[in-house]
CSV table of C-alpha atoms in Angstrom, one decimal:
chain,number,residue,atom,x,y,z
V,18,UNK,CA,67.6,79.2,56.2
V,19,UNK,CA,70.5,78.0,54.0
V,20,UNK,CA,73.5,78.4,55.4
V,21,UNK,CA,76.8,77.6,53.3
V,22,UNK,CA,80.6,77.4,54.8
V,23,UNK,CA,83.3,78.3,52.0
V,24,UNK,CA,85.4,75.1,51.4
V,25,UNK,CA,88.2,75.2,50.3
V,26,UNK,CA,90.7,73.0,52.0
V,27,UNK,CA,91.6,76.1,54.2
V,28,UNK,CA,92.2,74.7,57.4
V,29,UNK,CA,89.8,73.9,60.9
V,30,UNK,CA,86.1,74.1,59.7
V,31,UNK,CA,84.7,71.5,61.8
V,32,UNK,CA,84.7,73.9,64.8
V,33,UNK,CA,82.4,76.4,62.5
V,34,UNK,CA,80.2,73.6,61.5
V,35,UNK,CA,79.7,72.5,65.2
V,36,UNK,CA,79.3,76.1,66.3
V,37,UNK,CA,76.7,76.6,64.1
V,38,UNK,CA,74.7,73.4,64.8
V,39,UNK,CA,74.7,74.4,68.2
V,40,UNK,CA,72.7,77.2,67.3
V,41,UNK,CA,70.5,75.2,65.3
V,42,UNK,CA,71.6,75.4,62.0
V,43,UNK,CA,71.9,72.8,59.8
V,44,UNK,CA,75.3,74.3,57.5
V,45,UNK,CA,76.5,73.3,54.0
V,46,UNK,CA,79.8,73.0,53.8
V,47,UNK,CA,80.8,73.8,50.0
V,48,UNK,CA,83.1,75.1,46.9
V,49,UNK,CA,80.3,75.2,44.2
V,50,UNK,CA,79.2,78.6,43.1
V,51,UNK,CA,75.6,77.8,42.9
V,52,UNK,CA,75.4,76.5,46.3
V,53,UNK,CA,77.5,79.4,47.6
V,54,UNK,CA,75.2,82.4,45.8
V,55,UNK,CA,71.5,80.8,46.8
V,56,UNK,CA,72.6,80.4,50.2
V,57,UNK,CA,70.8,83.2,52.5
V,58,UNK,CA,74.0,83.7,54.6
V,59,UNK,CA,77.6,82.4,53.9
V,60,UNK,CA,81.0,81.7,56.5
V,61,UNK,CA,84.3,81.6,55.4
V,62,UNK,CA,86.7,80.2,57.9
V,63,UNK,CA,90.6,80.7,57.5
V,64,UNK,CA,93.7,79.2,58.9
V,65,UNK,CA,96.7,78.7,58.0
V,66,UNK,CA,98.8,80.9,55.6
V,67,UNK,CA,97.8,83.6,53.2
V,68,UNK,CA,99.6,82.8,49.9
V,69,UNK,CA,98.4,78.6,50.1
V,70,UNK,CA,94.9,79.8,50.8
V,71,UNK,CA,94.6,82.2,48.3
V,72,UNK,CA,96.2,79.9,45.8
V,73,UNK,CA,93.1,76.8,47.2
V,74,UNK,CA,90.6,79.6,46.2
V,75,UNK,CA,92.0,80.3,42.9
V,76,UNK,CA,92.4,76.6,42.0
V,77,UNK,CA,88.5,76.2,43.4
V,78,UNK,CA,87.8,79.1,41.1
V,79,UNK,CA,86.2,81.0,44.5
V,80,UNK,CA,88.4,84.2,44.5
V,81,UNK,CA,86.3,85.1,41.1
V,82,UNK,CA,83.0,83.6,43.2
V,83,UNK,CA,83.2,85.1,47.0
V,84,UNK,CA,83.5,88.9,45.8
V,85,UNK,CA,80.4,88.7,43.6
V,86,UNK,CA,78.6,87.5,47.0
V,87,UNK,CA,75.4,89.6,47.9
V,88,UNK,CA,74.1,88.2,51.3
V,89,UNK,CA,76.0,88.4,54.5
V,90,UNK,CA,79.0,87.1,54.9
V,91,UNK,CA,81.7,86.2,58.0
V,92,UNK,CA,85.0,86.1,57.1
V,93,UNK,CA,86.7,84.6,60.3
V,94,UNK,CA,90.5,84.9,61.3
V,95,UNK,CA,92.1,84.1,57.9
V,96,UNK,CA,88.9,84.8,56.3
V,97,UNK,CA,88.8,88.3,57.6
V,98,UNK,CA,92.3,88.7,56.3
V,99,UNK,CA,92.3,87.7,53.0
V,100,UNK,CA,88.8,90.2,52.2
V,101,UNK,CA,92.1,93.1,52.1
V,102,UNK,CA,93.7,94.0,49.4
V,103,UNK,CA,97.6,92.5,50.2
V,104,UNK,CA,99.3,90.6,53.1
V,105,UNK,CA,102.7,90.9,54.3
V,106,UNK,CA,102.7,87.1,54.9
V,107,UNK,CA,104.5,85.8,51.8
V,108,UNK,CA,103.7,89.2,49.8
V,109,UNK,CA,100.3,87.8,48.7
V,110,UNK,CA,97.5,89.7,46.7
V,111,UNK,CA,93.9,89.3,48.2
V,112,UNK,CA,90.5,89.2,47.3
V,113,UNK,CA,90.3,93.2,47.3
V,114,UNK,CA,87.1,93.7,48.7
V,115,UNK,CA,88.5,96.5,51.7
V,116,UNK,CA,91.1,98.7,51.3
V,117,UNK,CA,94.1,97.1,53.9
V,118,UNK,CA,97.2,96.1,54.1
V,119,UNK,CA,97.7,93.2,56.3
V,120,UNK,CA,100.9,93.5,58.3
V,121,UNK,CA,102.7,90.9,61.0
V,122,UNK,CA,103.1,92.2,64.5
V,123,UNK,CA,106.4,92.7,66.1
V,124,UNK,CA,107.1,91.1,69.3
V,125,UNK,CA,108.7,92.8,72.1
V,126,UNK,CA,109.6,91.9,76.1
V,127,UNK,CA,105.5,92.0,76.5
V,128,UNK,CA,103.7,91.4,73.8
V,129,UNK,CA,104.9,87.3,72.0
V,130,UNK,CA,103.4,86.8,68.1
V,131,UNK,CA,101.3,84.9,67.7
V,132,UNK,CA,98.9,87.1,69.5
V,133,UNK,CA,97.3,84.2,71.5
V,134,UNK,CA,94.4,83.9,73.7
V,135,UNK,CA,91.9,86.1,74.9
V,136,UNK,CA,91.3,90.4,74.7
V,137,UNK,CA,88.7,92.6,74.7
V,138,UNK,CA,87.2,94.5,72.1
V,139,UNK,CA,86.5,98.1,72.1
V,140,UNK,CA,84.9,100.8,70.1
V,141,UNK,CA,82.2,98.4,68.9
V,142,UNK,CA,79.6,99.1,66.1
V,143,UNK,CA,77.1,97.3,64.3
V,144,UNK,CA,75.0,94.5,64.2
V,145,UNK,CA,77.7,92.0,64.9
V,146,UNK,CA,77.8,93.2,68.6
V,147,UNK,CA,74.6,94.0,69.4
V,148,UNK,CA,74.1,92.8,73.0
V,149,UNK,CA,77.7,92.6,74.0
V,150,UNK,CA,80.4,95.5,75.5
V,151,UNK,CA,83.7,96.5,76.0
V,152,UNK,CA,84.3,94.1,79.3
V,153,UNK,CA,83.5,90.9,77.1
V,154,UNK,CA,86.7,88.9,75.7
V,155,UNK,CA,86.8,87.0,72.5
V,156,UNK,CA,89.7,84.2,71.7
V,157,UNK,CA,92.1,85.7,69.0
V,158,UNK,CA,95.1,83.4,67.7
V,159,UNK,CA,96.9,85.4,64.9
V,160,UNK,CA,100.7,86.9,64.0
V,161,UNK,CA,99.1,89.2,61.0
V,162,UNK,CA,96.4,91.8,61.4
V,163,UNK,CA,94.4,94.7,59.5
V,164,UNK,CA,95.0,98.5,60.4
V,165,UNK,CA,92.1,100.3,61.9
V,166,UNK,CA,90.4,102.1,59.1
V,167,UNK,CA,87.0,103.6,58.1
V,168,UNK,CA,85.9,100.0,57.8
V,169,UNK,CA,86.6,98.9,61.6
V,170,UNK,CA,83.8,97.7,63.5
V,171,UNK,CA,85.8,96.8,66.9
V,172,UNK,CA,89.4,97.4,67.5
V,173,UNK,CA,91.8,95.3,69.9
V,174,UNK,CA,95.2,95.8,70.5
V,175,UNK,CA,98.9,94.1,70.8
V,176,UNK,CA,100.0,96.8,71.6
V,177,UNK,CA,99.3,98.9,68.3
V,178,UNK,CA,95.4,99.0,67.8
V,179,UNK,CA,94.6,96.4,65.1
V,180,UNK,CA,90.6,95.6,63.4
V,181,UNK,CA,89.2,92.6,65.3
V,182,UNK,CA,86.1,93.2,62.8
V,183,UNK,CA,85.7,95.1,59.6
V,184,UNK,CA,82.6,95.6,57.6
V,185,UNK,CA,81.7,96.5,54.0
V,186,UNK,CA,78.8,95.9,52.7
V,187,UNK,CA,77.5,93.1,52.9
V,188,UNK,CA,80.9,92.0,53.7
V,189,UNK,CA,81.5,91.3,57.4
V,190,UNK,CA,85.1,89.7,59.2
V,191,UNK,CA,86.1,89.4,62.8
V,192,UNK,CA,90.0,88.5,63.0
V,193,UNK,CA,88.8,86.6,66.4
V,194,UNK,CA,87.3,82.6,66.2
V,195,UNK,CA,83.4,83.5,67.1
V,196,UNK,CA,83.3,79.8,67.2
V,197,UNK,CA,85.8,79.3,70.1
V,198,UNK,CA,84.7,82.4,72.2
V,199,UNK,CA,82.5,81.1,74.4
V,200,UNK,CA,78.9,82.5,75.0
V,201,UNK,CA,80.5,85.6,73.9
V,202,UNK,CA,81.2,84.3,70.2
V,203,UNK,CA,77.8,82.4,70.4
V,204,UNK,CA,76.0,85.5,70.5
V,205,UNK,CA,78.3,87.1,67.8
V,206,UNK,CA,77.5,83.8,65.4
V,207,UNK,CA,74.0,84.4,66.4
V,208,UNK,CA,73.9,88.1,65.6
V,209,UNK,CA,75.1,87.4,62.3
V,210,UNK,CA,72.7,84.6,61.5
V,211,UNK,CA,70.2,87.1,62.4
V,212,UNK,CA,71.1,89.5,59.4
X,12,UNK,CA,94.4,97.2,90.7
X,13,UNK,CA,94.7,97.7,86.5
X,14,UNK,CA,94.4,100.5,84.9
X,15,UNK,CA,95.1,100.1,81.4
X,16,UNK,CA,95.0,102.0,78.4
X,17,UNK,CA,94.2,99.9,75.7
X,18,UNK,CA,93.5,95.6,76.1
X,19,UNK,CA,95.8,93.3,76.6
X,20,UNK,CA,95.9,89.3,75.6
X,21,UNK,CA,94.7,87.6,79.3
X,22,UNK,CA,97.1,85.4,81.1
X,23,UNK,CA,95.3,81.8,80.4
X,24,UNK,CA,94.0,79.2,82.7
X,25,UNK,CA,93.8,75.8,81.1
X,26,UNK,CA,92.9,72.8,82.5
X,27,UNK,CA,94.7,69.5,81.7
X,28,UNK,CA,92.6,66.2,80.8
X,29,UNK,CA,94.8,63.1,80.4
X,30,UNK,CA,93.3,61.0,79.1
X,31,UNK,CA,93.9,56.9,79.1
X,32,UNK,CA,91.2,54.6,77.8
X,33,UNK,CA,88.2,57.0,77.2
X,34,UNK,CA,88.7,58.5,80.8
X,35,UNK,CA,90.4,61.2,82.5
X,36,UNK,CA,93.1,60.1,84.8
X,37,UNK,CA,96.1,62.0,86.8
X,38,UNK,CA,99.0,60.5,88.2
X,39,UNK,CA,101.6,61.4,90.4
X,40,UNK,CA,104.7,62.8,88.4
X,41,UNK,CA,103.3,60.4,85.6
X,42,UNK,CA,102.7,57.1,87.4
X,43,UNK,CA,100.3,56.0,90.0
X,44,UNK,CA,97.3,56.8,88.0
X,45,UNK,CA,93.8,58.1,89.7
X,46,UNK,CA,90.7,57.7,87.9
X,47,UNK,CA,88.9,61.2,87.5
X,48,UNK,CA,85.9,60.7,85.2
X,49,UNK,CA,84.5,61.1,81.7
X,50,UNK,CA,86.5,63.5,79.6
X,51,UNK,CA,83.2,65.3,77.6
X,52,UNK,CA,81.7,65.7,80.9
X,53,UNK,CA,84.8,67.3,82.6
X,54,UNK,CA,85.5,69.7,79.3
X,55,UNK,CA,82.0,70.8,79.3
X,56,UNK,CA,82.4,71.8,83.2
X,57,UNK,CA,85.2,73.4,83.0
X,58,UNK,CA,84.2,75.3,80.2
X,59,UNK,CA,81.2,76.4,82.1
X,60,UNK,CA,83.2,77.5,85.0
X,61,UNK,CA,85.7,79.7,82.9
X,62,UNK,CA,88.3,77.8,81.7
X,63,UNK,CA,90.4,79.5,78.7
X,64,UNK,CA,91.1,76.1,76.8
X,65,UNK,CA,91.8,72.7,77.6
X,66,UNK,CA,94.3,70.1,76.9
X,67,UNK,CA,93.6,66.8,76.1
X,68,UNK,CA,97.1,64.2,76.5
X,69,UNK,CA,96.5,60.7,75.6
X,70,UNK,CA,99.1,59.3,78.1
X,71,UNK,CA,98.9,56.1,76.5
X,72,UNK,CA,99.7,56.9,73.3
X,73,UNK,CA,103.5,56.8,72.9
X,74,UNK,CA,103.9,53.7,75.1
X,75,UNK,CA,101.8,51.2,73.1
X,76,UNK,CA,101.8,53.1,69.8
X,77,UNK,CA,98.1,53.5,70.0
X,78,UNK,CA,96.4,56.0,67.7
X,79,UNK,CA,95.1,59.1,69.4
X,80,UNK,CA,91.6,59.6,69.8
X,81,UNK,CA,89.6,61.0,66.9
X,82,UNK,CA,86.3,59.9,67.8
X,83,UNK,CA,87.0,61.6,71.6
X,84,UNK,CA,88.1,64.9,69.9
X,85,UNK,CA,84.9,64.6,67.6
X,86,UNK,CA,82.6,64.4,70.6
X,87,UNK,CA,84.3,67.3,72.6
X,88,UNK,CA,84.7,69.3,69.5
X,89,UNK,CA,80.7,69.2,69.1
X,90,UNK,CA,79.9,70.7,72.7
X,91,UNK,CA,82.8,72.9,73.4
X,92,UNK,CA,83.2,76.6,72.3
X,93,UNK,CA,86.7,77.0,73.6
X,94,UNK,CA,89.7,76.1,72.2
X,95,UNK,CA,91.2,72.6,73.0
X,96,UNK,CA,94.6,71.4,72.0
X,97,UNK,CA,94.7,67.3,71.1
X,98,UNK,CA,98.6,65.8,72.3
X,99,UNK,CA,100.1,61.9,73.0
X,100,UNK,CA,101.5,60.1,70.1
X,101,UNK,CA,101.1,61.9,67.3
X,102,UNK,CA,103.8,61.0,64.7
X,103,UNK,CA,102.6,61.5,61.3
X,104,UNK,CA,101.3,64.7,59.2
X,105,UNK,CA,98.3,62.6,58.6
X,106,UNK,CA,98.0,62.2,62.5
X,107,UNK,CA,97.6,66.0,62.9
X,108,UNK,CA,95.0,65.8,60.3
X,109,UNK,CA,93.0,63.5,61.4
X,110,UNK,CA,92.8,65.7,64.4
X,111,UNK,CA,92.2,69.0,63.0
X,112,UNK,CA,89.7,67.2,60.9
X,113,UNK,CA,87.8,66.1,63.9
X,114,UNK,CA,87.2,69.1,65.3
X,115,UNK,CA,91.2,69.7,67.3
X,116,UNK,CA,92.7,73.5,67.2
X,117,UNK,CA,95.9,72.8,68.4
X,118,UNK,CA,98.2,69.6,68.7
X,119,UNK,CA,100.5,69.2,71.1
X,120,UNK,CA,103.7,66.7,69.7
X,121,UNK,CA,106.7,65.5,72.2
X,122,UNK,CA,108.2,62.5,71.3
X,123,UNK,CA,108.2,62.5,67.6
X,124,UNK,CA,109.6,65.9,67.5
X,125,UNK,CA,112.5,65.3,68.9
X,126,UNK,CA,112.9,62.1,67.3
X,127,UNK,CA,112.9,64.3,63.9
X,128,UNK,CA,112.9,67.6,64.6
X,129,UNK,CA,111.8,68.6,61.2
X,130,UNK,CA,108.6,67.4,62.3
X,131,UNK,CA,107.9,70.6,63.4
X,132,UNK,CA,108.6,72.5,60.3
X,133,UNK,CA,106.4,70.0,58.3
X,134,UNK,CA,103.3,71.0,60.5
X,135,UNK,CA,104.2,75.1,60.3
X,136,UNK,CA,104.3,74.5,57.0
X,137,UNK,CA,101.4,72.6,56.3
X,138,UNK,CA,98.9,74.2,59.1
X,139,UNK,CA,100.3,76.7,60.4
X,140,UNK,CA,102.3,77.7,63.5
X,141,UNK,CA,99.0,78.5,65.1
X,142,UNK,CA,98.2,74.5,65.6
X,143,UNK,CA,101.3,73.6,66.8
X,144,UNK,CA,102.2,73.0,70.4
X,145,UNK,CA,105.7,72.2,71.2
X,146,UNK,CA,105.4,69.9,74.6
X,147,UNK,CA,108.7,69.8,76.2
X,148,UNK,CA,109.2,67.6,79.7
X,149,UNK,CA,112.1,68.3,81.8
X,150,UNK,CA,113.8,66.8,85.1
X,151,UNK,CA,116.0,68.8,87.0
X,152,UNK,CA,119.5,66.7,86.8
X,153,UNK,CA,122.1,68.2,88.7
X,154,UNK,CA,122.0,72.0,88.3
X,155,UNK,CA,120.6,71.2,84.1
X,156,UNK,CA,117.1,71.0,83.2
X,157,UNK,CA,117.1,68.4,80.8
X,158,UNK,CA,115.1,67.4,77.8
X,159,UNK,CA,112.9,63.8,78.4
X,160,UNK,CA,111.6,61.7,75.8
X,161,UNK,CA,108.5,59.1,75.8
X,162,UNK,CA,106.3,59.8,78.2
X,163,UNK,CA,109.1,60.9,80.2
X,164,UNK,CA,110.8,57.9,80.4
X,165,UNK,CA,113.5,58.4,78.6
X,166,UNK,CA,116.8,61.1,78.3
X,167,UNK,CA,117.6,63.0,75.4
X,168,UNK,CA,120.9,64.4,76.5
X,169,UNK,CA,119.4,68.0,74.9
X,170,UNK,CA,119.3,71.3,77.6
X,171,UNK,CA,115.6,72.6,78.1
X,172,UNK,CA,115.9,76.2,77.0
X,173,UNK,CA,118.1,75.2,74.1
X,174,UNK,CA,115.5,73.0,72.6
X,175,UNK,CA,112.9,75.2,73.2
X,176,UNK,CA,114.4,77.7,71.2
X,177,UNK,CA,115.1,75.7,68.9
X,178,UNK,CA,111.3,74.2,68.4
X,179,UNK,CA,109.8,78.1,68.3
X,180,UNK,CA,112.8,78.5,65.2
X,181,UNK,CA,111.1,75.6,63.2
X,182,UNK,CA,108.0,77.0,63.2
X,183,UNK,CA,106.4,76.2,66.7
X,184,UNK,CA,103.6,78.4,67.8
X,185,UNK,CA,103.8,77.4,71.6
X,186,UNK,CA,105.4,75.9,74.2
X,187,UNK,CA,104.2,73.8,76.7
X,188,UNK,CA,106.6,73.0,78.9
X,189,UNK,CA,106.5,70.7,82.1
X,190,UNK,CA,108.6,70.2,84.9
X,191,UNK,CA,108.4,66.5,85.7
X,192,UNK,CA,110.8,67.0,88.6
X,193,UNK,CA,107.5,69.6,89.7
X,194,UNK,CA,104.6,67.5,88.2
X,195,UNK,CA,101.9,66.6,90.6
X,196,UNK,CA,104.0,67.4,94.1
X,197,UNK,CA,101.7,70.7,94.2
X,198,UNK,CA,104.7,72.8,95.5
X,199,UNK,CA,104.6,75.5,92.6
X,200,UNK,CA,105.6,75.7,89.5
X,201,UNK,CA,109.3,76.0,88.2
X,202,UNK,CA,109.6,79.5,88.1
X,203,UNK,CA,113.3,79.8,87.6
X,204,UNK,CA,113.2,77.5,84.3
X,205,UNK,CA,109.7,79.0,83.2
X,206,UNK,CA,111.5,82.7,83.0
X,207,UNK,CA,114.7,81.3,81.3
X,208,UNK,CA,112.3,79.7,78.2
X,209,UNK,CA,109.6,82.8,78.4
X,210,UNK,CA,112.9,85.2,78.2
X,211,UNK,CA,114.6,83.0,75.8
X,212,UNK,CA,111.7,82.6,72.8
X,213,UNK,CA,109.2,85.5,71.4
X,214,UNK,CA,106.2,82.9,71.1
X,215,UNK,CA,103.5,82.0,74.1
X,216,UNK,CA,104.8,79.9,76.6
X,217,UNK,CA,102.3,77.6,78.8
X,218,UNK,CA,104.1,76.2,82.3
X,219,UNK,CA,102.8,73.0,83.9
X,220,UNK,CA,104.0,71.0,86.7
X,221,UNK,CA,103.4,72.0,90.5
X,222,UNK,CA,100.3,73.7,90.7
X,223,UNK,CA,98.8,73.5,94.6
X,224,UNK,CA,98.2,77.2,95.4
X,225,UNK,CA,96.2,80.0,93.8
X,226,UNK,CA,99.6,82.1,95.1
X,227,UNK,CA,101.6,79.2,93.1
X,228,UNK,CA,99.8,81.2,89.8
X,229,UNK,CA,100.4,84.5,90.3
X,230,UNK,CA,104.2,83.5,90.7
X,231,UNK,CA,104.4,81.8,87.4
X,232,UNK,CA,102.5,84.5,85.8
X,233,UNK,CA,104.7,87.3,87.2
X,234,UNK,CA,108.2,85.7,88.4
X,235,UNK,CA,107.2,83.0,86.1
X,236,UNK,CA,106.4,85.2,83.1
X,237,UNK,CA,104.1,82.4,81.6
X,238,UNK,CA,101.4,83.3,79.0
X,239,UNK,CA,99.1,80.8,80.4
X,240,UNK,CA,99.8,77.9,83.4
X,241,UNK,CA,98.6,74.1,83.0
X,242,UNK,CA,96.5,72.5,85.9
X,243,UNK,CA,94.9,69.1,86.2
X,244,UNK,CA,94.9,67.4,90.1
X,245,UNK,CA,94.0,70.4,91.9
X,246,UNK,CA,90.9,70.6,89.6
X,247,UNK,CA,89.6,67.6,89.2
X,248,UNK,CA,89.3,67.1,92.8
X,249,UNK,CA,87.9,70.3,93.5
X,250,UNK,CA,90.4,71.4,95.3
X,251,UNK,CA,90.6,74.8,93.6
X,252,UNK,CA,88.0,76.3,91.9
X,253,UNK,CA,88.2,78.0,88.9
X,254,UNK,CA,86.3,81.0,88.9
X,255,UNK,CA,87.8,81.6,92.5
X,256,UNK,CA,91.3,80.8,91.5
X,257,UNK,CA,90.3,83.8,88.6
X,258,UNK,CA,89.2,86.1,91.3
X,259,UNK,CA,91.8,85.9,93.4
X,260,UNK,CA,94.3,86.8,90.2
X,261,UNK,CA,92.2,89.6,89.4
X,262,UNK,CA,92.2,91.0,92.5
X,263,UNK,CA,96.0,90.2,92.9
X,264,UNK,CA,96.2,92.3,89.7
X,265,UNK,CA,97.0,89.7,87.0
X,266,UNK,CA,95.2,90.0,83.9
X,267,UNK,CA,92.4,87.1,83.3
X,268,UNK,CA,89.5,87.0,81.7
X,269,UNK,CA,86.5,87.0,84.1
């Protein structure tokens, strides 16, 4: 199975790469088109800032390439994010792919931004969680988010219900790293190789 | 015991690895140095037994100007699926990099930021606030936490919660602040000084320094109002467990990940 990781100078993919070899996958990690549209599933890990990674897709010529995609796909954190349609984070356009706006969360006595650490998910659907339940925790480190919507396959919250995973298509994101949540994100990762 | 309506973010448990020479070592409030075994090893065990994340410090690092470890980071980053923050002389933007490169998700920088506090901006900046740990030592002088610099060796004539404040302004996405005047004596954490910075800045504060009882972490969690407490003596030497120290904060009605 070819497996490609979107690169594109976006911040931490070495933690992907290693997550997936420990699955035993043998990843690509890659800007060309080519690669990226024969590859049976593809992963696109974000950090970092929306308007610097949107501009490194644009210069890499992926933000024509990514939307085209027609095998599964795992947007992750960032990734996730930037599959919306606008982000509050330096009033950037995104790919356009689901319908959100991504907004920043406001901190109060309770609840510090960035939302950092580990929460559970709830009202999960899909094939992304298949196996796994409300009591399980994934790691989250984030200070924007996507409304719940139509799209939503599992919701968190801080405090205001956020997506921690959205699906259209054959487009999938999880706001959460599946690659730093323990057995928990393993079998997410898993899951999604499985597709 | 909880009954919540919706989730909330867990209060984190993260054990410490510093790190000199390729092995794990902990000393009493920073000198006196006990060997306490091979770093991968360690991080995969804890892992294992439920930690949230892990710190690595190269305590070295400042002192002799050593680069930190990149090929360390590389070999932890391959077996762990939990997040690890990378700190002890990091200087330079391409420092952080080389980091983050290898596999880091977090640094941790001290010295050099309050050499040149812009520093902190740089990283924001360049990888986000999410990566960057502010570490902030303090010694109780007088009645005034104050601000120490190189390993802790050193006064920087700056007041604790003033600095911290100003490190989550410049773009910092945690704290990590330790009370040397607390570090290794395993009487509890500084609870007073951990409230002042946890009231005083809107982003995640970790306290470490003191750790001895389970009760010691419900304190800093509650009186304390830490986001997640630091830990490395009590267990290296098995002297508390984690997944018992997580039970007994459940059942004491803290929120942690079980």
């Amino acid at each position: 199975m070819e497996i490609a990781v979107v690169d594109y100078k976006g911040g931490n993919v070495q933690s992907v790469l290693f997550a997936l070899e420990r699955l035993g996958a043998r990843p690509t990690l890659t800007a060309d088109p080519e690669v990226l549209r024969r590859a049976d599933k593809v992963l696109f890990p974000g950090e970092g800032e929306a308007a610097s990674a949107m501009q490194a897709l644009r210069e890499a010529g992926l933000d024509q390439v990514l939307p085209t995609l027609t095998q599964p796909f795992l947007g992750i954190c960032l990734g996730m994010q930037l599959l919306g349609q606008h982000s509050d984070e330096n009033d950037t356009p995104m790919l356009g792919l689901l319908p959100y706006q991504v907004r920043r969360f406001v901190p109060d006595a309770d609840h510090k931004v960035p939302h950092m650490g580990w929460n559970n998910l709830q009202a999960l659907r899909g094939p992304l969680f298949e196996g796994l339940t409300e009591a399980d925790h994934v790691y989250f480190v984030h200070s924007y988010y996507a409304p719940v919507g139509d799209y939503t396959t599992a919701q968190s919250s801080h405090p205001a219900p956020f997506s921690a995973a959205v699906q259209h298509r054959n487009f999938h994101g999880v706001q959460f790293h599946t690659e730093k949540s323990g057995a928990v994100g393993t079998r997410i990762l898993a899951n999604f190789l499985a597709l | 015991m909880l009954n919540l309506t919706y989730p909330v973010v867990k209060k984190r448990l993260i054990p410490c690895l510093d790190v000199r020479d390729g092995r794990t070592v902990k000393g009493i409030q920073f000198e006196g140095l006990r060997d306490a075994g091979d770093p991968v090893a360690l991080a995969e065990r804890y892992a294992r037994e439920g930690a949230d994340e892990l710190v690595f410090l190269d305590i070295t690092a400042t002192n002799q100007r050593r680069q930190p470890l990149t090929e360390l980071v590389r070999n932890v980053a391959r077996v762990l699926d939990i997040p690890f923050t990378v700190g002890g002389g990091i200087n330079t933007v391409a420092d952080v990099e080389a980091l983050l490169l290898s596999g880091a998700d977090k640094v941790s920088i001290n010295s050099a930021a309050l050499a040149r506090p812009d520093f902190i901006n740089e990283l924001a900046r360049r990888f986000g606030s999410q990566c960057v740990v502010v570490a902030v030592d303090v010694r109780l002088v007088g009645t005034e936490w104050q601000v120490m610099t190189r390993a802790g060796t050193t006064p920087t004539g700056r007041q604790a919660v003033a600095w911290c404040r100003e490190a989550a302004e410049r773009g910092a996405g945690e704290l990590l602040l330790t009370s040397m005047s607390h570090d290794g004596t395993k009487s509890g954490f500084a609870l007073e000084l951990t409230r002042a910075v946890a009231d005083a800045v809107s982003i995640p504060v970790i306290a470490s320094g003191g750790a001895g009882q389970p009760a010691d972490f419900t304190a800093v969690f509650e009186a304390g109002g830490a986001d997640a407490a630091l830990a490395a003596s009590i267990f290296h030497f098995n002297e508390t467990a984690l997944p018992a120290l997580k039970t007994y904060l459940h059942t004491a009605g803290v929120a942690v990940r079980l």
